[in-house]
XYZ file of C-alpha atoms in Angstrom:
320
model
C 38.454 157.879 143.925
C 36.617 159.276 146.943
C 33.320 159.231 145.037
C 33.818 155.580 144.138
C 34.612 154.647 147.709
C 31.585 156.516 149.066
C 29.214 155.048 146.477
C 28.495 158.422 144.844
C 29.328 157.280 141.295
C 26.169 156.355 139.413
C 26.169 154.558 136.070
C 24.145 156.197 133.299
C 23.211 153.227 131.136
C 22.760 154.171 127.481
C 23.060 152.275 124.167
C 26.828 152.009 123.660
C 28.641 150.608 120.638
C 31.601 148.609 121.970
C 33.324 148.564 118.583
C 33.364 152.356 118.578
C 34.566 152.468 122.190
C 37.554 150.210 121.485
C 38.431 152.028 118.260
C 38.239 155.425 119.961
C 40.541 154.333 122.777
C 43.102 152.953 120.332
C 42.969 156.125 118.252
C 43.480 158.336 121.298
C 46.378 156.215 122.570
C 48.193 156.098 119.217
C 49.815 159.522 119.634
C 51.171 158.778 123.099
C 52.335 155.349 121.909
C 54.099 156.795 118.849
C 56.058 159.234 121.034
C 57.404 156.288 123.027
C 58.071 154.105 119.963
C 55.226 151.743 120.870
C 52.674 150.343 118.411
C 49.040 149.960 119.459
C 46.396 147.850 117.760
C 42.831 146.778 118.455
C 40.823 143.673 117.637
C 37.047 143.800 117.983
C 36.254 140.996 115.532
C 35.042 138.751 118.369
C 31.975 140.896 119.059
C 28.701 139.561 117.665
C 26.429 142.111 119.366
C 28.310 145.428 119.612
C 25.531 147.586 121.087
C 24.971 147.163 124.814
C 23.519 149.118 127.709
C 26.491 150.701 129.449
C 27.783 153.906 130.969
C 30.018 154.971 128.108
C 31.970 157.531 130.148
C 32.899 155.068 132.897
C 33.584 152.207 130.478
C 36.016 154.361 128.485
C 37.751 155.527 131.663
C 38.072 151.938 132.877
C 39.728 150.677 129.680
C 41.727 153.882 129.110
C 43.350 153.708 132.550
C 44.681 150.231 131.805
C 45.662 150.954 128.183
C 47.509 154.110 129.240
C 49.603 152.130 131.734
C 50.298 149.491 129.074
C 51.785 152.221 126.879
C 53.646 154.104 129.631
C 55.270 150.991 131.105
C 56.354 149.618 127.744
C 59.681 149.535 125.923
C 60.819 151.268 122.715
C 59.717 149.016 119.883
C 57.106 147.401 122.102
C 53.437 146.804 121.413
C 50.015 147.058 123.028
C 46.998 145.112 121.803
C 43.431 145.848 122.905
C 40.971 143.022 122.248
C 37.242 142.868 122.881
C 35.289 139.644 122.571
C 31.830 138.344 123.448
C 31.218 135.163 125.425
C 28.405 133.161 127.024
C 25.380 134.902 125.591
C 22.200 133.970 127.372
C 18.886 135.641 126.667
C 19.355 139.386 126.433
C 22.794 139.528 128.064
C 26.347 138.433 127.353
C 29.745 138.411 129.006
C 32.237 140.730 127.327
C 35.962 140.406 127.798
C 38.423 143.260 127.222
C 42.057 142.173 127.130
C 44.909 144.712 127.158
C 48.199 142.929 126.480
C 51.608 144.609 126.299
C 55.222 143.655 125.767
C 56.453 146.062 128.427
C 58.593 145.869 131.526
C 56.116 143.744 133.480
C 55.602 143.637 137.242
C 57.434 141.789 139.964
C 55.499 139.102 141.829
C 55.746 141.174 145.005
C 54.208 144.253 143.373
C 51.397 142.198 141.826
C 50.195 141.548 145.373
C 49.976 145.328 145.918
C 48.884 146.522 142.479
C 45.372 147.429 143.668
C 46.572 149.349 146.740
C 45.951 153.119 146.401
C 49.058 155.169 145.505
C 51.049 151.988 144.983
C 53.829 152.268 142.371
C 56.776 149.974 141.784
C 60.049 151.878 142.112
C 62.321 150.676 139.304
C 65.065 152.221 137.185
C 63.384 151.149 133.943
C 60.245 153.087 134.962
C 61.875 156.313 136.168
C 60.452 158.216 133.183
C 56.855 157.359 134.111
C 54.806 159.872 136.089
C 51.503 159.246 137.836
C 49.655 158.955 141.127
C 49.291 155.184 141.376
C 45.507 155.524 141.333
C 44.658 154.631 137.727
C 44.666 150.875 138.242
C 42.773 151.140 141.536
C 40.069 153.288 139.942
C 39.816 150.836 137.036
C 39.369 147.909 139.442
C 36.613 149.709 141.341
C 34.853 150.747 138.117
C 34.889 147.117 136.924
C 33.356 145.987 140.213
C 30.777 148.798 140.041
C 29.707 147.304 136.705
C 29.407 143.841 138.361
C 32.547 142.723 136.576
C 36.159 141.964 137.432
C 39.698 142.980 136.495
C 42.730 140.699 136.825
C 46.415 140.892 135.878
C 48.948 138.362 134.647
C 52.491 139.682 134.414
C 56.076 138.536 134.039
C 58.960 140.778 134.965
C 60.696 142.062 131.826
C 58.264 140.309 129.478
C 54.971 142.159 129.687
C 51.533 142.261 131.232
C 48.054 141.060 130.307
C 45.044 142.689 131.941
C 41.644 141.071 131.491
C 38.438 142.987 132.198
C 35.267 140.885 132.312
C 31.881 142.628 132.271
C 28.313 141.274 132.084
C 26.369 143.602 129.769
C 22.807 143.705 128.482
C 22.539 143.622 124.687
C 20.485 146.358 123.020
C 19.216 144.553 119.921
C 16.997 147.411 118.745
C 19.691 150.088 118.882
C 22.290 147.860 117.246
C 20.932 148.093 113.720
C 20.226 151.835 114.033
C 23.712 152.703 115.262
C 25.373 150.482 112.680
C 23.399 152.147 109.869
C 24.391 155.583 111.165
C 28.033 154.465 111.401
C 28.000 153.214 107.800
C 26.389 156.473 106.632
C 29.069 158.602 108.317
C 31.835 156.445 106.879
C 30.517 157.049 103.368
C 30.491 160.850 103.753
C 34.270 161.386 103.724
C 35.261 158.043 102.191
C 38.395 158.364 100.092
C 39.255 161.889 101.227
C 42.865 162.715 102.096
C 42.947 165.450 104.747
C 45.863 167.431 106.186
C 45.100 168.256 109.828
C 47.077 171.072 111.481
C 46.461 171.194 115.252
C 48.981 171.754 118.053
C 46.822 170.604 120.978
C 47.300 166.860 121.510
C 43.777 166.132 122.745
C 42.058 168.269 120.085
C 44.177 166.603 117.402
C 43.343 163.106 118.651
C 39.624 163.887 118.767
C 39.610 165.367 115.239
C 41.697 162.448 113.956
C 39.243 159.953 115.420
C 36.192 161.730 113.968
C 37.728 162.031 110.501
C 39.041 158.470 110.253
C 35.724 157.109 111.530
C 34.073 159.001 108.665
C 36.314 157.240 106.144
C 39.030 159.856 105.584
C 42.781 159.364 105.496
C 44.469 161.940 107.749
C 47.993 163.366 107.896
C 48.718 165.332 111.074
C 50.937 168.345 111.744
C 51.339 169.961 115.172
C 52.153 173.489 113.990
C 51.671 175.711 110.949
C 55.216 175.330 109.673
C 54.959 171.531 109.652
C 51.606 171.780 107.872
C 53.201 173.952 105.187
C 56.122 171.511 104.861
C 53.788 168.497 104.611
C 51.826 170.190 101.825
C 54.979 171.250 99.959
C 56.539 167.788 100.147
C 53.411 165.993 98.951
C 52.715 165.575 95.250
C 50.236 168.017 93.751
C 46.686 166.816 94.346
C 47.627 164.526 97.248
C 45.448 166.353 99.748
C 41.763 167.066 99.175
C 41.341 169.479 102.097
C 43.240 171.155 104.938
C 41.860 171.617 108.464
C 43.834 174.514 109.953
C 43.947 175.470 113.612
C 44.489 179.210 114.081
C 46.586 179.494 117.254
C 49.712 177.377 116.738
C 53.434 177.792 117.584
C 56.153 178.596 115.027
C 53.591 179.622 112.387
C 49.926 180.312 113.074
C 47.028 179.242 110.881
C 46.743 182.557 109.064
C 50.447 182.566 108.181
C 50.424 178.928 107.104
C 47.387 179.505 104.866
C 48.951 182.545 103.187
C 52.187 180.608 102.642
C 50.309 177.695 101.051
C 48.254 179.992 98.816
C 51.448 181.690 97.592
C 53.035 178.461 96.352
C 53.417 178.119 92.579
C 51.189 175.043 92.347
C 47.663 174.810 91.024
C 46.386 172.828 94.014
C 47.808 175.455 96.397
C 45.272 177.942 95.045
C 42.302 175.579 94.847
C 42.545 173.245 97.864
C 39.831 173.990 100.464
C 41.315 175.249 103.753
C 38.968 175.280 106.752
C 39.788 177.118 109.964
C 39.293 175.639 113.428
C 39.149 178.213 116.207
C 37.571 178.885 119.589
C 36.971 182.450 118.397
C 33.620 182.760 116.634
C 33.310 186.537 116.267
C 32.572 188.053 112.863
C 36.007 189.709 112.702
C 37.675 186.307 113.208
C 35.765 184.824 110.290
C 36.683 187.852 108.170
C 40.382 187.354 108.999
C 40.072 183.722 107.936
C 38.621 184.690 104.558
C 41.254 187.385 104.079
C 43.993 184.827 104.738
C 42.557 182.603 102.002
C 40.451 180.149 103.986
C 37.204 178.685 102.673
C 35.348 178.058 105.920
C 35.383 178.393 109.708
C 34.501 175.815 112.377
C 34.142 176.781 116.026
C 35.777 174.767 118.818
C 34.990 172.558 120.605
C 34.426 170.608 117.417
C 31.066 168.881 117.019
C 31.557 165.621 115.107
C 28.354 165.839 113.041
C 28.939 169.500 112.137
C 32.550 168.783 111.187
C 31.662 165.871 108.914
C 28.720 167.676 107.320
C 30.726 170.871 106.723
C 33.612 169.044 105.062
C 31.252 166.918 102.968
C 29.471 170.053 101.715
C 32.752 171.796 100.882
C 33.976 168.789 98.916
C 30.642 168.454 97.136
C 30.783 172.136 96.131
C 34.373 171.721 94.930
C 33.533 168.682 92.830
C 30.382 170.352 91.509
């Protein structure tokens, strides 16, 4: 906040795929939304030129701040919809509009006059469960203005809120085709795979889920080793093509879960590839993984290209 106010924040303009930005935000928010009984969806069909020159980090933070509030200030059974559309193209630039609409508790007319005041939060009984500093919306507003755009709210108390972010962005025509080809190539690598992902850290799980689904895989998540074992046991034989197994997890760690799966009296329990994910990359850690019955080891933080390539090679070797 202080950096924004002092003009220290500098935008690093790089080719940025807006479709991927919107999809990533929705994927990351899905877990938080599911915990609150809220559904989240995204619509990027209105984008004709998805690759623009933008500061990806600041753009994601801008939209994420608003989307996070839309989830937090919602109701059980509510919904959040993130829409991106392109308007008024002229020459090499276009106006892009990001709309975050929710069916939440809404804002009073009095608070809407103060919504962009730092540390401003509306004190209400139906929002007692929400924690925060009251800076997210203010930061989002200043980021939008830093990008020569605008951010406005429309809200009705008890009915929901619509936030519209309008940004003028330069289209990168040359990078568009290259990034789209790369995206299609990655999607083909894991297309049709059904992966069981065991990871207890929320952020790590959301990142891995996004990478895998973007590459075309279907993913079932478990947040500890015992739940991963249960998910495998309850699924029909052959349902899962591969298991990504975090090592350090509560209730049952990755080693224990792998041994338990390998001991099941099912053919796929002995043959399914199980790949470890761990921050420990020492030789003895890799040896422990093999001894537990794992087929590979990936070091955290996970690199998306290495993850996709490693899983594709393992599946190719299995099928071969």
